[in-house]
Amino acid sequence: MRPDDISEVRKLHLFEDMQDSNFQTMLNAAYLQTFPAQSELIREGDSADFLYVVMEGSIELFAKSNGRETTMAIVRPVNTFILAAVLKDAVYLMSARTVERSRVLMIPTDNVRTAFESDPDFARSIVTELAGCYRAVIKDHKNLKLRSAVERLANRLIKYHAEQGANGVVELFHDKRTLAALLGMTPENLSRAFNTLKPYGVEVKGNCIKLTDLAALDVLAKPNQLIDDRTV
Amino acid sequence: MRPDDISEVRKLHLFEDMQDSNFQTMLNAAYLQTFPAQSELIREGDSADFLYVVMEGSIELFAKSNGRETTMAIVRPVNTFILAAVLKDAVYLMSARTVERSRVLMIPTDNVRTAFESDPDFARSIVTELAGCYRAVIKDHKNLKLRSAVERLANRLIKYHAEQGANGVVELFHDKRTLAALLGMTPENLSRAFNTLKPYGVEVKGNCIKLTDLAALDVLAKPNQLIDDRTV
DNA sequence: GTGATAGATTGATAAATATCAAATTGGACC
DNA sequence: GGTCCAATTTGATATTTATCAATCTATCAC
């Protein structure tokens, strides 16, 4: 495991206040694995064996029921996923697969729990992290319940735009079928939604989307900090 | 505050392992208030001043955006709500109003945070509680994304039935408009969904719903533990 | 360069859901 | 019992979204 990787993991809010020795112990027990695209890492319903940290690439969290499937989140570096199942010693509620070739750090559940029990600063960071995860899902849920498909796409583009430097261009980091599933619509309707946004200055070229009239897009999207602001 | 109330609060997983002195200190700082029906307790976007515990009655957590409103949860006794905002010292993402006349214990945010910082057992319980809240919202989100309105109603009836003793009758503890909003549909469509469930043994008489063919209802609903089981 | 293939787009249609309006029902109050 | 009013149901219609199918496009392997 490269020093770069270690310092990247250490910088995560979850781990930054952890005692050095505990952090080291935990890292010693961890595995760094590379997975090719479309590899399934975890399956919903299975027991949680590891806490996962995406170091490179991206991971799709998805769920299935009764023949249907939906995307719940895309996790990008450097971030953890399925912390709650680890801490509750419960089953996964979502499956996870690599979107692209990815490097993933896998920390055994027992080590996470041991550190949690013995390191108050880590415990505090866990609480903050969990509260943040909870609030993020609440916001996703509000987004889905309070907005139409087109509105959800518009707000997602504005969000990606801001995250990518706000220079008029958005690069999608996963395919459109996954974006559709994430936004709660079919791929066909995603395509149609993009067309609906054309008069609002949205030009689509493959995975590259140019936003040429941000003011108009904003009026249609009506961003709401209590839904769209990842820092709230 | 009645001894009954105190022991009810103490029995909550969140508080049961807390040091006695910390629990007492926190209760000494708390207010027990009675609110009439349709009182707004908190407003989304405001700073979190209290952690709330429903002692009697019920509370609707709801959200608004761009002229639309939706119900996110109904909280019944004895349960807390908006723990994450308290712990993150953040704004509320949802508003809350009483469904009926309710008694609510309000614990100042500072006291909760102080106890969290000084009582490791409390901190541990907080982590478990937050993880549980997170997982509950994930399940709600899956429910909304993976099921049609009729399916959501069917599963909700089965869930209420099990919770209410599984004796063939379900009593709704809030009006149907709220149930509709909770399940992500209009009141009109809720009414229609009930009619759709009639051939599956669902007889509606006001707030009282008789389930006369559980096997048929189950086949239509296709419950999934990873969505519907509150203990998972 | 060619062929194959998966993803995306487009078109047509069906189904699910919302909106609007009117009618009915049940509960509270006098 | 009568009246009022809010909640619910029912009906009609519109809108949104999904499904199915065909076509197009971009990428990859040879």
PDB file of C-alpha atoms in Angstrom, chain A residues 12-13 73-80 128-129 131-137 139-140 155-156 158-164 173 223-232, chain B residues 88 90-91 93:
ATOM      1  CA  LEU A  12     -10.876  11.289   5.425  1.00  0.00           C
ATOM      2  CA  HIS A  13     -12.925  12.914   8.165  1.00  0.00           C
ATOM      3  CA  ALA A  73     -25.538   5.904  -5.154  1.00  0.00           C
ATOM      4  CA  ILE A  74     -22.229   6.182  -6.914  1.00  0.00           C
ATOM      5  CA  VAL A  75     -19.225   6.279  -4.604  1.00  0.00           C
ATOM      6  CA  ARG A  76     -16.065   7.937  -5.841  1.00  0.00           C
ATOM      7  CA  PRO A  77     -12.558   8.287  -4.342  1.00  0.00           C
ATOM      8  CA  VAL A  78     -11.661   8.702  -1.647  1.00  0.00           C
ATOM      9  CA  ASN A  79     -14.783   7.590   0.183  1.00  0.00           C
ATOM     10  CA  THR A  80     -16.117   4.769   2.327  1.00  0.00           C
ATOM     11  CA  THR A 128     -20.462  12.693  12.384  1.00  0.00           C
ATOM     12  CA  GLU A 129     -20.018  10.452   9.363  1.00  0.00           C
ATOM     13  CA  ALA A 131     -25.205  11.652  10.611  1.00  0.00           C
ATOM     14  CA  GLY A 132     -23.896  12.932   7.295  1.00  0.00           C
ATOM     15  CA  CYS A 133     -24.797   9.703   5.497  1.00  0.00           C
ATOM     16  CA  TYR A 134     -28.276   9.800   6.984  1.00  0.00           C
ATOM     17  CA  ARG A 135     -28.819  13.369   5.935  1.00  0.00           C
ATOM     18  CA  ALA A 136     -27.561  12.621   2.423  1.00  0.00           C
ATOM     19  CA  VAL A 137     -30.164   9.889   1.974  1.00  0.00           C
ATOM     20  CA  LYS A 139     -31.989  14.655   0.744  1.00  0.00           C
ATOM     21  CA  ASP A 140     -32.038  11.982  -1.986  1.00  0.00           C
ATOM     22  CA  ASN A 155     -30.451  19.809 -10.519  1.00  0.00           C
ATOM     23  CA  ARG A 156     -27.985  16.968 -10.897  1.00  0.00           C
ATOM     24  CA  ILE A 158     -26.053  21.951 -11.817  1.00  0.00           C
ATOM     25  CA  LYS A 159     -24.537  20.010  -8.941  1.00  0.00           C
ATOM     26  CA  TYR A 160     -22.005  18.199 -11.122  1.00  0.00           C
ATOM     27  CA  HIS A 161     -21.185  21.480 -12.811  1.00  0.00           C
ATOM     28  CA  ALA A 162     -20.381  23.146  -9.508  1.00  0.00           C
ATOM     29  CA  GLU A 163     -18.334  20.153  -8.369  1.00  0.00           C
ATOM     30  CA  GLN A 164     -16.364  20.114 -11.626  1.00  0.00           C
ATOM     31  CA  PHE A 173     -18.185   9.706 -14.864  1.00  0.00           C
ATOM     32  CA  PRO A 223     -32.165  24.315  -6.632  1.00  0.00           C
ATOM     33  CA  ASN A 224     -32.891  24.011  -2.953  1.00  0.00           C
ATOM     34  CA  GLN A 225     -29.977  23.921  -0.506  1.00  0.00           C
ATOM     35  CA  LEU A 226     -31.916  21.599   1.764  1.00  0.00           C
ATOM     36  CA  ILE A 227     -31.899  19.048  -1.050  1.00  0.00           C
ATOM     37  CA  ASP A 228     -28.956  19.856  -3.252  1.00  0.00           C
ATOM     38  CA  ASP A 229     -26.203  21.204  -1.046  1.00  0.00           C
ATOM     39  CA  ARG A 230     -23.939  18.352  -0.059  1.00  0.00           C
ATOM     40  CA  THR A 231     -22.486  20.387   2.820  1.00  0.00           C
ATOM     41  CA  VAL A 232     -25.884  20.897   4.470  1.00  0.00           C
TER      42      VAL A 232
ATOM     43  CA  LYS B  88     -24.077  17.544  13.413  1.00  0.00           C
ATOM     44  CA  ALA B  90     -26.876  21.448  11.498  1.00  0.00           C
ATOM     45  CA  VAL B  91     -30.195  22.718  10.199  1.00  0.00           C
ATOM     46  CA  LEU B  93     -33.912  18.934   6.705  1.00  0.00           C
TER      47      LEU B  93
END
